[in-house]
XYZ file of C-alpha atoms in Angstrom:
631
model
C 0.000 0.000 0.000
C 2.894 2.489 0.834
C 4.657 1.481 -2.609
C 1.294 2.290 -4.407
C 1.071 5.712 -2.307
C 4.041 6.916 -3.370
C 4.447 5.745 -7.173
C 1.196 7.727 -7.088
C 2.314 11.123 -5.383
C 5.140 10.866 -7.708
C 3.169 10.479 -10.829
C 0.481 12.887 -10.148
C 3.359 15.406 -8.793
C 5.218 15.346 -12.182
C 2.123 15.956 -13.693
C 1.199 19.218 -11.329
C 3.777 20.856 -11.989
C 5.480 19.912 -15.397
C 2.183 20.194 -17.499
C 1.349 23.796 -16.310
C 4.695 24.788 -17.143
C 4.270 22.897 -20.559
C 1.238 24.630 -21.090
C 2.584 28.295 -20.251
C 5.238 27.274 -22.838
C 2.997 27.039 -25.866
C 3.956 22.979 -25.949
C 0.832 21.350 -24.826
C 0.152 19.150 -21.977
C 0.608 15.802 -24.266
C 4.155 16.729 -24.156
C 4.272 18.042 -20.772
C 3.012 14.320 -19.448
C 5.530 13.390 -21.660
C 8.210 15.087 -20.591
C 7.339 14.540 -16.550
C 7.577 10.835 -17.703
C 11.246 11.316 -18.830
C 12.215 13.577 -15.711
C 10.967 10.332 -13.137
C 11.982 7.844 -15.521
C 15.153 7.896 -17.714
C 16.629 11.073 -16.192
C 16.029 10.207 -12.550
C 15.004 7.212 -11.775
C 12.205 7.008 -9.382
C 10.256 4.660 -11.566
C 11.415 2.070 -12.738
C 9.836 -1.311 -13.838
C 6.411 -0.076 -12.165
C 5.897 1.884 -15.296
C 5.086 -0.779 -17.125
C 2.674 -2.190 -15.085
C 1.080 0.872 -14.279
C 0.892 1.588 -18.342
C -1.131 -1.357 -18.882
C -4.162 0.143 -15.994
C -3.361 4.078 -17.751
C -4.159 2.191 -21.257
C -8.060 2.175 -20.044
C -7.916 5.716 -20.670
C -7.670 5.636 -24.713
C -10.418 3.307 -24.015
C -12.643 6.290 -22.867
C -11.140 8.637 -25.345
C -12.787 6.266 -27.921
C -15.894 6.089 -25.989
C -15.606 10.041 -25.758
C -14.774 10.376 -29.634
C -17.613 8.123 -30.675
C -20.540 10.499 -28.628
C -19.020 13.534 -30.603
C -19.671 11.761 -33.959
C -23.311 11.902 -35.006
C -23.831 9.775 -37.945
C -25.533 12.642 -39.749
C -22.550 14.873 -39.114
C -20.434 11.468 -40.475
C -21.781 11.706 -43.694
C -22.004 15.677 -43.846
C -18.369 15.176 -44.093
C -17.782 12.564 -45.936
C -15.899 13.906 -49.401
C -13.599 15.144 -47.005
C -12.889 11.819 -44.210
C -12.644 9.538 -47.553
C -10.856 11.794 -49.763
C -8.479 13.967 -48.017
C -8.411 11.714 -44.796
C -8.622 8.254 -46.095
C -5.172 9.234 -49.220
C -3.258 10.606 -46.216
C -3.496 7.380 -44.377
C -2.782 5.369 -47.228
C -0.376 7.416 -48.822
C 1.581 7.825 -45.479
C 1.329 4.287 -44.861
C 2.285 2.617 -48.280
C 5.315 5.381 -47.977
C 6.196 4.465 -44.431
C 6.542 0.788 -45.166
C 8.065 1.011 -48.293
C 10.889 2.757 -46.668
C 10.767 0.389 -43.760
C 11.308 -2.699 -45.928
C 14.399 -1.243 -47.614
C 15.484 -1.194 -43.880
C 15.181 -4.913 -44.009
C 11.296 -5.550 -42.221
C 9.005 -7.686 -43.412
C 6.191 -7.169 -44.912
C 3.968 -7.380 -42.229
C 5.723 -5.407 -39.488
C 6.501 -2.483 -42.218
C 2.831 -2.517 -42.550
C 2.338 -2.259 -38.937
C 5.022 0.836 -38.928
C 3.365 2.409 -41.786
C -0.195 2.462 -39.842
C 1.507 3.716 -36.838
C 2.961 6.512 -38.319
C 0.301 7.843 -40.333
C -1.630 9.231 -37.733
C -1.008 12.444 -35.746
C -1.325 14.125 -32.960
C -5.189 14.876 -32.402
C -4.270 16.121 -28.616
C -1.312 18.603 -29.648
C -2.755 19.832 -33.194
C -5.810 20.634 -31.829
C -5.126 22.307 -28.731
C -2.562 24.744 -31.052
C -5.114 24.885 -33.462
C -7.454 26.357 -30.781
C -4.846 28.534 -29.179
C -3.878 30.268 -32.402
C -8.068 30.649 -33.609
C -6.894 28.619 -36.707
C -9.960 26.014 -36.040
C -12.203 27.666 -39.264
C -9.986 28.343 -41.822
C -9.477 26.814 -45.004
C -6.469 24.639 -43.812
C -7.726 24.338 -39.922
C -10.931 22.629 -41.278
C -9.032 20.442 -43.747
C -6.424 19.581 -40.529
C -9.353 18.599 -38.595
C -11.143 16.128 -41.148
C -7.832 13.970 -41.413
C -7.899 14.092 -37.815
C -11.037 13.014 -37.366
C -10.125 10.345 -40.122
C -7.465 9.371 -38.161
C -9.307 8.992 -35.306
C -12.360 6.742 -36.880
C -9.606 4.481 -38.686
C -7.604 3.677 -35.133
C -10.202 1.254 -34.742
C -10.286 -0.998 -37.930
C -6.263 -0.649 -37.264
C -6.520 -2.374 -33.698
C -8.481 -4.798 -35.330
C -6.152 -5.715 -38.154
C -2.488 -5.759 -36.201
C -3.484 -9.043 -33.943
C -3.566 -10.432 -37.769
C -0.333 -9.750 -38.841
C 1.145 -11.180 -35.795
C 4.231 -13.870 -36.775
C 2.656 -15.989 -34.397
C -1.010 -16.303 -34.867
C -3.017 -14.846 -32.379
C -5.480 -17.659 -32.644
C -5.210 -21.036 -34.203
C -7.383 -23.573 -35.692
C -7.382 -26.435 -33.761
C -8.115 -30.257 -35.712
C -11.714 -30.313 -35.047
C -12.373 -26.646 -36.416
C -12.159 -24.821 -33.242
C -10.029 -21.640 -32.118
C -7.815 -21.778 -29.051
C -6.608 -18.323 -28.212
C -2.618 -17.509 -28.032
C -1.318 -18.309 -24.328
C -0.061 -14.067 -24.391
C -3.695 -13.436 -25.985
C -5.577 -15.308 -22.863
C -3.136 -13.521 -20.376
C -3.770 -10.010 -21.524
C -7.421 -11.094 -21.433
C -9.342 -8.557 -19.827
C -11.666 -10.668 -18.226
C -9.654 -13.564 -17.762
C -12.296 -16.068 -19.643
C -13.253 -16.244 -23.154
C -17.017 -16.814 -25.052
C -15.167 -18.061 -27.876
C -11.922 -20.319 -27.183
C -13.166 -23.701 -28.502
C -16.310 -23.052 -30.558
C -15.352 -23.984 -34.179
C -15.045 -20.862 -36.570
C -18.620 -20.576 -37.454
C -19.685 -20.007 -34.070
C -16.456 -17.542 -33.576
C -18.189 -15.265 -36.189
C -21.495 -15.702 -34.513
C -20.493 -15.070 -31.017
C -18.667 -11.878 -32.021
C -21.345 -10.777 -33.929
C -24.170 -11.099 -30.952
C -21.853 -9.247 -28.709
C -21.715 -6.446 -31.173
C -25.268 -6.269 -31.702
C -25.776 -6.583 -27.892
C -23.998 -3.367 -27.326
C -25.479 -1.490 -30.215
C -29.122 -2.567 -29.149
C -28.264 -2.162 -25.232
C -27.261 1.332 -26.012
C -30.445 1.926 -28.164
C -33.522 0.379 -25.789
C -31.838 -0.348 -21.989
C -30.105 3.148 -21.635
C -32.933 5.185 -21.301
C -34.642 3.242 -18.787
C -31.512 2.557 -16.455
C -31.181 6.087 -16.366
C -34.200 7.151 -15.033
C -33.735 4.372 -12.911
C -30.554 6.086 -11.340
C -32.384 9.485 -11.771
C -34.776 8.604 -9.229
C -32.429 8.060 -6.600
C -31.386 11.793 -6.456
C -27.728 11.553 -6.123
C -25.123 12.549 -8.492
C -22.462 10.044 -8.184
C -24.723 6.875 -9.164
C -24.984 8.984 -12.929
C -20.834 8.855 -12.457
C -20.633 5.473 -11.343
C -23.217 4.172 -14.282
C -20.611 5.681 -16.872
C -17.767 3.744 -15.726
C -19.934 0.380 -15.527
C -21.296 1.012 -19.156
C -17.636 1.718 -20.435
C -15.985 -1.125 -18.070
C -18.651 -3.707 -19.517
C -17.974 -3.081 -22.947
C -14.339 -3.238 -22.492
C -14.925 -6.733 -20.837
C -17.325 -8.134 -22.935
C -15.398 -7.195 -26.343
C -12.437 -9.073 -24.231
C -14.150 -12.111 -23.733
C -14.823 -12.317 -27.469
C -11.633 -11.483 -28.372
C -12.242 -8.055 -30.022
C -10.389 -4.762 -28.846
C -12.364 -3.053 -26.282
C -11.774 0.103 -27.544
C -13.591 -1.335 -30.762
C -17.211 -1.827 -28.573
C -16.742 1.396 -26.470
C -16.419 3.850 -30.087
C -19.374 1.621 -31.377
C -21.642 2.484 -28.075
C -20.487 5.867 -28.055
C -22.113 6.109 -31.625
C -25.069 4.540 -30.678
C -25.441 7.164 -27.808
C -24.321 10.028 -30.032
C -28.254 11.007 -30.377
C -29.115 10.289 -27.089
C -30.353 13.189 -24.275
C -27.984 11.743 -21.823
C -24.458 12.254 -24.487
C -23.904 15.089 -22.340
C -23.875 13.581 -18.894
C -21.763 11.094 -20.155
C -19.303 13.166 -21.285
C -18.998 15.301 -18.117
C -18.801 12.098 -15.844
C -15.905 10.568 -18.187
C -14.526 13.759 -19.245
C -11.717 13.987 -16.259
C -11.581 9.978 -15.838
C -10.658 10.125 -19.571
C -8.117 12.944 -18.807
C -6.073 11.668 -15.673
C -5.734 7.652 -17.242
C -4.366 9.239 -20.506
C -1.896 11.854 -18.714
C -1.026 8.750 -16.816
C -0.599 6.752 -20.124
C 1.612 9.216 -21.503
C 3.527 10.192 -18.202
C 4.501 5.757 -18.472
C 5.267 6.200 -22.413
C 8.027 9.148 -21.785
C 9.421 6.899 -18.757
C 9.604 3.916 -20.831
C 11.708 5.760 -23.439
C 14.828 4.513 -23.511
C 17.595 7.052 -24.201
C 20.174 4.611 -23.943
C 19.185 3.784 -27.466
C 19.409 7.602 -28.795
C 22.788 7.823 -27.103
C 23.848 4.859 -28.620
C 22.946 5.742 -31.795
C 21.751 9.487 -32.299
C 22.249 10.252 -35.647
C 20.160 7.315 -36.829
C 17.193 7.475 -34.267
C 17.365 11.621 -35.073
C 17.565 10.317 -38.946
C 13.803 8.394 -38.601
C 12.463 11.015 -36.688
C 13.626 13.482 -39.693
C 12.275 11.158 -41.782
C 8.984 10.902 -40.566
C 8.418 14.476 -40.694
C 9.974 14.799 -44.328
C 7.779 12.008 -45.388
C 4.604 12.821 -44.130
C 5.300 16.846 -45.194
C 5.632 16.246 -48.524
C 2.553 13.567 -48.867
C 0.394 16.138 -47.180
C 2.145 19.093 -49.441
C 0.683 17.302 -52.324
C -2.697 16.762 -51.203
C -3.413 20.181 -49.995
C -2.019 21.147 -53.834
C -4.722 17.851 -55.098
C -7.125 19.960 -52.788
C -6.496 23.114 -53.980
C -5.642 24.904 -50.350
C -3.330 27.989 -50.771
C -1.261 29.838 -49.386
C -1.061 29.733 -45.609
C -3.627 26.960 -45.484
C -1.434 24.799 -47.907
C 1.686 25.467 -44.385
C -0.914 24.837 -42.032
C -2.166 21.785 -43.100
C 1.162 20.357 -44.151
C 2.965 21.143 -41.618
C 0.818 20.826 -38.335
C 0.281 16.698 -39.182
C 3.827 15.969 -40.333
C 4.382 14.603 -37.013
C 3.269 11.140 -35.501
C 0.539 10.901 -32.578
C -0.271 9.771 -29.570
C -2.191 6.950 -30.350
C 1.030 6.016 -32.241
C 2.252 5.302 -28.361
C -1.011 2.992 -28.325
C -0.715 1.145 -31.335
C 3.109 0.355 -30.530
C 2.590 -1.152 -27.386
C -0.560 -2.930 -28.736
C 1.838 -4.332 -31.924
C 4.867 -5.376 -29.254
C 2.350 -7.736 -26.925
C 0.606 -9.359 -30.025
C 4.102 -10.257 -31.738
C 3.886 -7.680 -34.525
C 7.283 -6.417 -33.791
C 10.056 -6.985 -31.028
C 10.323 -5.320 -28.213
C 13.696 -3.523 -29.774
C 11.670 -1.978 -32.358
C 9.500 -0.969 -30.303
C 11.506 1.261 -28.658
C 12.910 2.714 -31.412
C 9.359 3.703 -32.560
C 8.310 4.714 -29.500
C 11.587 7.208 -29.095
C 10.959 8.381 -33.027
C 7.113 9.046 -32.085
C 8.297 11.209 -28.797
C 10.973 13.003 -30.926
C 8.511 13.915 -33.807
C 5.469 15.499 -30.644
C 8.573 17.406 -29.468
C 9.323 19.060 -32.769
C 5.752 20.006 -33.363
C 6.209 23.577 -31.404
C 8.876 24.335 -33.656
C 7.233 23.203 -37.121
C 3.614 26.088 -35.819
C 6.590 28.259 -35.060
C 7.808 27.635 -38.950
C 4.152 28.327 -40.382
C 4.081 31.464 -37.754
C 6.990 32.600 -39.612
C 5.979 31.813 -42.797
C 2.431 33.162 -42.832
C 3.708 36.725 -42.309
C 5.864 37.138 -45.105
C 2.650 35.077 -47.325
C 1.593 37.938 -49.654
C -2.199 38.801 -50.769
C -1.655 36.975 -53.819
C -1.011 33.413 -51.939
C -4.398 33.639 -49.812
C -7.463 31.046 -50.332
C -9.258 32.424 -53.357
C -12.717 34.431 -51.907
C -15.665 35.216 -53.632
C -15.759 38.246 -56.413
C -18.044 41.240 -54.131
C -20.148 42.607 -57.371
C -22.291 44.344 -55.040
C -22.045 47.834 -53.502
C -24.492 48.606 -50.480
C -24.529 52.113 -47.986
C -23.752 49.404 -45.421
C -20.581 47.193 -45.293
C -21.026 44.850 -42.770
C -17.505 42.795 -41.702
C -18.474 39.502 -39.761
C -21.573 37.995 -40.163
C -21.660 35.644 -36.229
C -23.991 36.016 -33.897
C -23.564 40.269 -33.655
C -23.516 40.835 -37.349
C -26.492 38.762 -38.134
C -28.871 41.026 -36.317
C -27.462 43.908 -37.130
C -27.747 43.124 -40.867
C -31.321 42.108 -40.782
C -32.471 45.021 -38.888
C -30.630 47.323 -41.233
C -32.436 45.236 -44.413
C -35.480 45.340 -42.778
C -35.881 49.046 -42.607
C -35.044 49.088 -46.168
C -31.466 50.189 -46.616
C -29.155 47.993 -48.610
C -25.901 46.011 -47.142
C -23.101 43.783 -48.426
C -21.608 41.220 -45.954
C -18.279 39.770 -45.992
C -17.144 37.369 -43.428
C -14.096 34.972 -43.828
C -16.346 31.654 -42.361
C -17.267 29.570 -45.472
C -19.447 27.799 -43.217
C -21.119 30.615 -41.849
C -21.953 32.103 -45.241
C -22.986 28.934 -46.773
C -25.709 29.398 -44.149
C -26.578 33.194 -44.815
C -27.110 31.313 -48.405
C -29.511 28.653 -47.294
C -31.639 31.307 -45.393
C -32.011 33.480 -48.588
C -29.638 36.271 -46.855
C -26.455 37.018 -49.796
C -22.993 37.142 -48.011
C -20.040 37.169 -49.683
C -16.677 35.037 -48.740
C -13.548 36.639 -48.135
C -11.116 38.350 -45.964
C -12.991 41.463 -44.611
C -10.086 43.354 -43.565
C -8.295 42.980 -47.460
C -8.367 46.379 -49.152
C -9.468 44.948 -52.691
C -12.452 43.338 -51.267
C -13.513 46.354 -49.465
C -13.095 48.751 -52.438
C -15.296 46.321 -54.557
C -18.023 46.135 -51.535
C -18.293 50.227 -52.275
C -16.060 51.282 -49.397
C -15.856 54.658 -51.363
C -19.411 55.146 -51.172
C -20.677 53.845 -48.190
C -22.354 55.571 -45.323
C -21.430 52.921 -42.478
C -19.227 50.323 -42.195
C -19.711 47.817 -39.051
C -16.931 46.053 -37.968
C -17.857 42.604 -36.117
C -15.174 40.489 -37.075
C -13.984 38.161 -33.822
C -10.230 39.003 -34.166
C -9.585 41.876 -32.158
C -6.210 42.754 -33.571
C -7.912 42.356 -37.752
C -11.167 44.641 -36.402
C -8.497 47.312 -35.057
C -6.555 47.097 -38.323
C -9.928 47.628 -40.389
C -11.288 50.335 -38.579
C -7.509 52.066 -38.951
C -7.182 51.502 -42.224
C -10.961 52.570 -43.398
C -10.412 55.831 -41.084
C -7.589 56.465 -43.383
C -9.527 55.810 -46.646
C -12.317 57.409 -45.576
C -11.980 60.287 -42.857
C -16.161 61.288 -43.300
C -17.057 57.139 -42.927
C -18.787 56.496 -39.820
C -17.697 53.688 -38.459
C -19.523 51.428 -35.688
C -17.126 48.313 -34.571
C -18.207 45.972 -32.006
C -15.406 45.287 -28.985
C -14.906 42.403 -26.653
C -13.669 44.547 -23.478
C -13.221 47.808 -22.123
C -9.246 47.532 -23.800
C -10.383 46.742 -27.115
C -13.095 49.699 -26.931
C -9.444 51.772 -26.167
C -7.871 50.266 -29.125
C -10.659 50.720 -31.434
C -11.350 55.002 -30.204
C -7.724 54.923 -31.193
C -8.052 53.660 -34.759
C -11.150 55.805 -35.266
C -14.539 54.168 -34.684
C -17.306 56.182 -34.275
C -19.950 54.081 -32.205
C -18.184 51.413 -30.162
C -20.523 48.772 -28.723
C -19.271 46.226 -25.939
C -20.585 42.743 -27.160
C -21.904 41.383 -24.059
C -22.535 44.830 -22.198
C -26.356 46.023 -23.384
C -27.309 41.862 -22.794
C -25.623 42.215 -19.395
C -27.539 45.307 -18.438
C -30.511 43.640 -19.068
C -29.594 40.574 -17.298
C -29.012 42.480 -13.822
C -32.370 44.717 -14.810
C -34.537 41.525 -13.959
C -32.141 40.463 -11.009
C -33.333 43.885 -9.441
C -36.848 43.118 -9.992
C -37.060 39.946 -8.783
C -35.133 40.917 -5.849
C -38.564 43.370 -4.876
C -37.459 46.623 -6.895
C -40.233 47.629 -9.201
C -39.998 47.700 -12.792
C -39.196 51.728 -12.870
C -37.214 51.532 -9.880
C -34.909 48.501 -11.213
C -34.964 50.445 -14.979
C -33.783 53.852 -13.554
C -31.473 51.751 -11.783
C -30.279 50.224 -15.298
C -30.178 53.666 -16.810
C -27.943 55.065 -14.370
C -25.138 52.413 -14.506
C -25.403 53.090 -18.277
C -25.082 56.549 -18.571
C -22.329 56.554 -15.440
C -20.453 53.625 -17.272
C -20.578 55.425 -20.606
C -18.785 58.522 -19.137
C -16.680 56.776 -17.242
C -15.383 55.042 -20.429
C -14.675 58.050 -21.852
C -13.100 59.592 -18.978
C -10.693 56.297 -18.493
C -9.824 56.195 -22.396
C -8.173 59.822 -21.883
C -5.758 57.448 -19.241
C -4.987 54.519 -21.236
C -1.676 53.750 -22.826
C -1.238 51.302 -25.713
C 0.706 48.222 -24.551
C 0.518 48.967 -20.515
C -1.823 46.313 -18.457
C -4.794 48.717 -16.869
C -3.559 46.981 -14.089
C 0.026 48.430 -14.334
C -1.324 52.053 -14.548
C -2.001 53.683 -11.631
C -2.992 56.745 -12.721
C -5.970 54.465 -14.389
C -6.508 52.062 -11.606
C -6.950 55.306 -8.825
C -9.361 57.434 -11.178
C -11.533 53.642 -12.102
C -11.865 53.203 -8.262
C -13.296 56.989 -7.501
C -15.515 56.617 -10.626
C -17.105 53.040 -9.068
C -17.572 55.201 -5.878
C -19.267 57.752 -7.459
C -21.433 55.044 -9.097
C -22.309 53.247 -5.786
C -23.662 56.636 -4.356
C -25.255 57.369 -7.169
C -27.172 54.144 -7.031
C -27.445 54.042 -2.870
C -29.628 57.751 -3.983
C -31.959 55.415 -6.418
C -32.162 52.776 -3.824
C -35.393 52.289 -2.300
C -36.005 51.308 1.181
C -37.283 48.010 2.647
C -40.726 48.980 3.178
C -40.793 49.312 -1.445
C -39.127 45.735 -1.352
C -40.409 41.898 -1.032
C -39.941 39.658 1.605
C -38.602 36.919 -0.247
C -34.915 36.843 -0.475
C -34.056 40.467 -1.369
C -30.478 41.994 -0.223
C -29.254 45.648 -0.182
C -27.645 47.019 -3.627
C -24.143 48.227 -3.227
């Protein structure tokens, strides 16, 4: 029990602190498991052998992550996509693959194991592409959308991979016995989940059927007996039973696709499909979310302490060579698709180069190949340290495309839409805040031309008989054939705060008499944007919020009059406040940081609380039920 206490406190402490610190570096927390794993393991040495053993329990935890993945994937939403997860997904994993072994048989591998390499290498990073993708708002452009479909290929095609490696095995996984019947490999019935088997001795025929039945049992369990075990479990009123039903549905799949010999991550992505429609995909996802999390942290943290860099000493240049390779290899396979594609320009360097490296579930499908026999355990470790080496390059291959998008000129962008309209509105962005205003400004009979860089989002406008136009709002050709000469009003509501302060600048410039309305996300951005020259600055979430605290008032016993002169105050106060504060600003100082701003902001909120304390009615005006004093 002590041993167990203290592998955990120092697995779970090299994950406290080295994954923030990964994180606040821009690396991700994939490698910042990763890289606690090599501090405790190879560099130190306070795990040692456990690692192992503890990897097999962490592996659970790509179990849930296919569970997890399978309730994000609505079949609909499958097939919305599919030109893209057959064509642009399903050539990258073949091309990669048929590349990957082809070079690995020159190396001397059979056939079979370079096909095992070849499938372990094609797929990337979901974790670490993903999480940069999101950091860097590069999730809906031309190449982040592409990026994501060969993930999500990836992703789908892990499992038809687990299924196919046990086969390829130099040592059969299962034999045929004399009398037609299968008797599972001794290392098969060890790593057995369950420890029995539905299927070791039935001849082949009833093999196929019991497999079968227990993939039609999970897909018709998760169809007619999840409903009513969960209002079962709702009725008893306490929150961990929904946690605790999670883990048994996930734990029983696991076993039962064990018993009949079929990965379990296999039945857990099928019931997670099944589920994807359900009203409880939600719940689920909450109650596995952080299980999910910790086991594959855990995973990872025993893959970088299971590296052995006794083999990269002992021969650098030719571990550093694969890793090179890798990245070469898969670069120029998914050059040439994005150019088969037709993506340009930056999203031709984003695409290529944020999936040129191998993936985490390459860690998975390496330590699945070494137990079934695919490949020794030598070669496993060699792919393992090549997989490691390629997720710690990543960083630098985003900072590559960082460096490369800036000097990309106007010419190399995605090709947008030809504006052949002219309206007295421009309207730049066309979310949430654009939509209304560009319906209330059509609907009072004044004309408008939209551009918003969201293909998506336009394709919409289309389907709801609203015209939009594709393209890159803040590009000066575009704007001059929208009628920026002309126009009376241009409203910025792009979501990039630095592109809306470069529009509004550069418009001001074109056109000193244009007024221009621009929507900001805080009080810094309304600075930013009185400084490039808007005219009308709105706060996104300010008018909304006003109202919000409006009904708080009245339910807490204020009248409607009482809690609206209440809301009109605060908005008149806050509006000259704004205007007072924006005379204190300076560009690139934190508010924080400026006192002269931070001592004026605090008298203006006292000013503000008496001037609300002399709207403030007394108790006798307010209900009994639950009201409290305004401050």
């Amino acid at each position: 029990m002590e041993s167990f206490l203290f592998q955990a406190t120092i697995y779970l402490g090299a994950a406290v602190i080295a994954v923030p610190l990964a994180a606040r570096l821009g690396l991700g927390s994939v490698l910042g498991y990763l890289l606690a794993g090599i501090v405790i393991g190879p560099l130190t040495g306070l795990v040692g052998t456990e690692a192992q053993d503890i990897q097999h329990f962490a592996e659970f935890g790509v179990v849930m992550m296919l569970f997890l993945i399978g309730l994000e994937l609505e079949p609909r939403a499958l097939w919305d996509m599919r030109e893209r997860l057959i064509g642009l997904g399903g050539l990258q994993i073949t091309l990669t693959t048929v590349a990957i072994m082809g070079g690995a048989m020159m190396l001397g591998y059979g056939w079979t194991t370079a096909l095992a390499i070849g499938l372990t290498i094609a797929l990337s990073s979901t974790a670490i592409v993903l999480q940069t993708l999101t950091e860097k708002g590069l999730m809906q452009t031309g190449g982040g959308r592409s990026t994501f479909s060969v993930l999500l290929t990836q992703d789908i095609a892990v499992i038809p991979i687990l299924a196919l490696l046990p086969l390829l095995a130099v040592p059969a996984a299962a034999s045929l016995l004399p009398d037609g019947s299968v008797q599972l490999a001794e290392a098969a019935a060890k790593d057995d989940h369950a420890g029995i088997s539905l299927v070791e001795g039935l001849p082949g025929w009833g093999v196929t059927l019991v497999t079968l039945g227990a993939v039609a049992a999970v897909i018709l369990a998760g169809i007619f007996l999840t409903r009513p075990v969960f209002r079962y479990i709702h009725h008893a009123h306490l929150r961990e039973m929904y946690t605790a039903l999670a883990l048994l549905m996930v734990v029983s799949i696991a076993v039962l696709m064990g018993m009949v010999g079929l990965s379990p991550a296999l039945g857990t992505f099928l019931a997670g499909v099944v589920l994807a429609n359900s009203e409880f995909r939600h719940e689920l996802e909450s109650d596995l979310e952080p299980f999910k999390g910790l086991l594959l942290g855990l995973f990872f943290i025993t893959v970088g302490a299971g590296i052995n860099f006794e083999l990269l000493f002992a021969e650098p240049f030719y571990i550093l060579g694969l890793a090179a390779g890798v990245i070469v290899t898969k670069g120029l396979i998914l050059y040439g698709l994005a150019l088969l594609f037709k993506l340009r320009g930056k999203d031709r360097w984003l695409f290529t180069l944020g999936l040129a490296q191998a993936g985490e579930f390459g860690f998975v499908l390496t330590s699945f190949s070494t137990q079934q026999g695919v490949m020794t355990s030598t070669l496993g470790n060699e792919l393992l340290l090549v997989i490691a080496l390629s997720m710690l390059i990543t960083p630098l291959l985003f900072i590559l495309y960082d460096f490369l998008s800036q000097r990309m000129t106007d010419t190399d962008e995605e090709v947008h839409d030809d504006v052949d309209e002219t309206g007295t509105v421009i309207i730049a962005g066309i979310g949430r805040f654009g939509q209304i205003v560009n319906r209330l400004v059509e609907s009072a009979g004044f004309s408008t031309v939209v551009i918003d860089s969201n293909l998506s989002t336009v394709q919409m406008m289309r389907k709801f008989g609203f015209r939009g136009f594709f393209g890159d709002p803040t590009r000066p050709d575009l704007l001059k054939a929208a009628g920026l000469e002309d126009a009376r009003v241009l409203v910025v509501a792009i979501d990039d705060k630095a592109a809306a302060i470069r529009l509004v600048a550069y418009a001001r410039r074109e056109r000193p008499d244009l007024h221009i309305i621009a929507r900001a996300h805080d009080r810094v951005h309304v600075y930013e944007l009185y400084a490039a020259g808007a005219n009308d600055i709105v706060r996104e979430m300010f008018d909304s919020s006003l109202r919000a605290g409006r009904y708080a008032l009245e339910r807490l016993g204020l009248s409607e009059f009482e809690a609206a002169e209440a809301q009109a105050t605060f908005y008149h106060h806050d509006r000259t406040a704004l205007r007072e504060l924006a005379d204190l600003w300076q560009p690139g100082v934190p508010i924080q940081n400026n006192p002269a701003y931070v001592a004026r902001a605090k008298q203006l909120n006292n000013d503000l609380e008496t001037a609300l304390a002399s709207r403030q009615p007394t108790d006798d005006h307010k209900t009994s039920s639950k009201s409290e004093n305004l401050s």
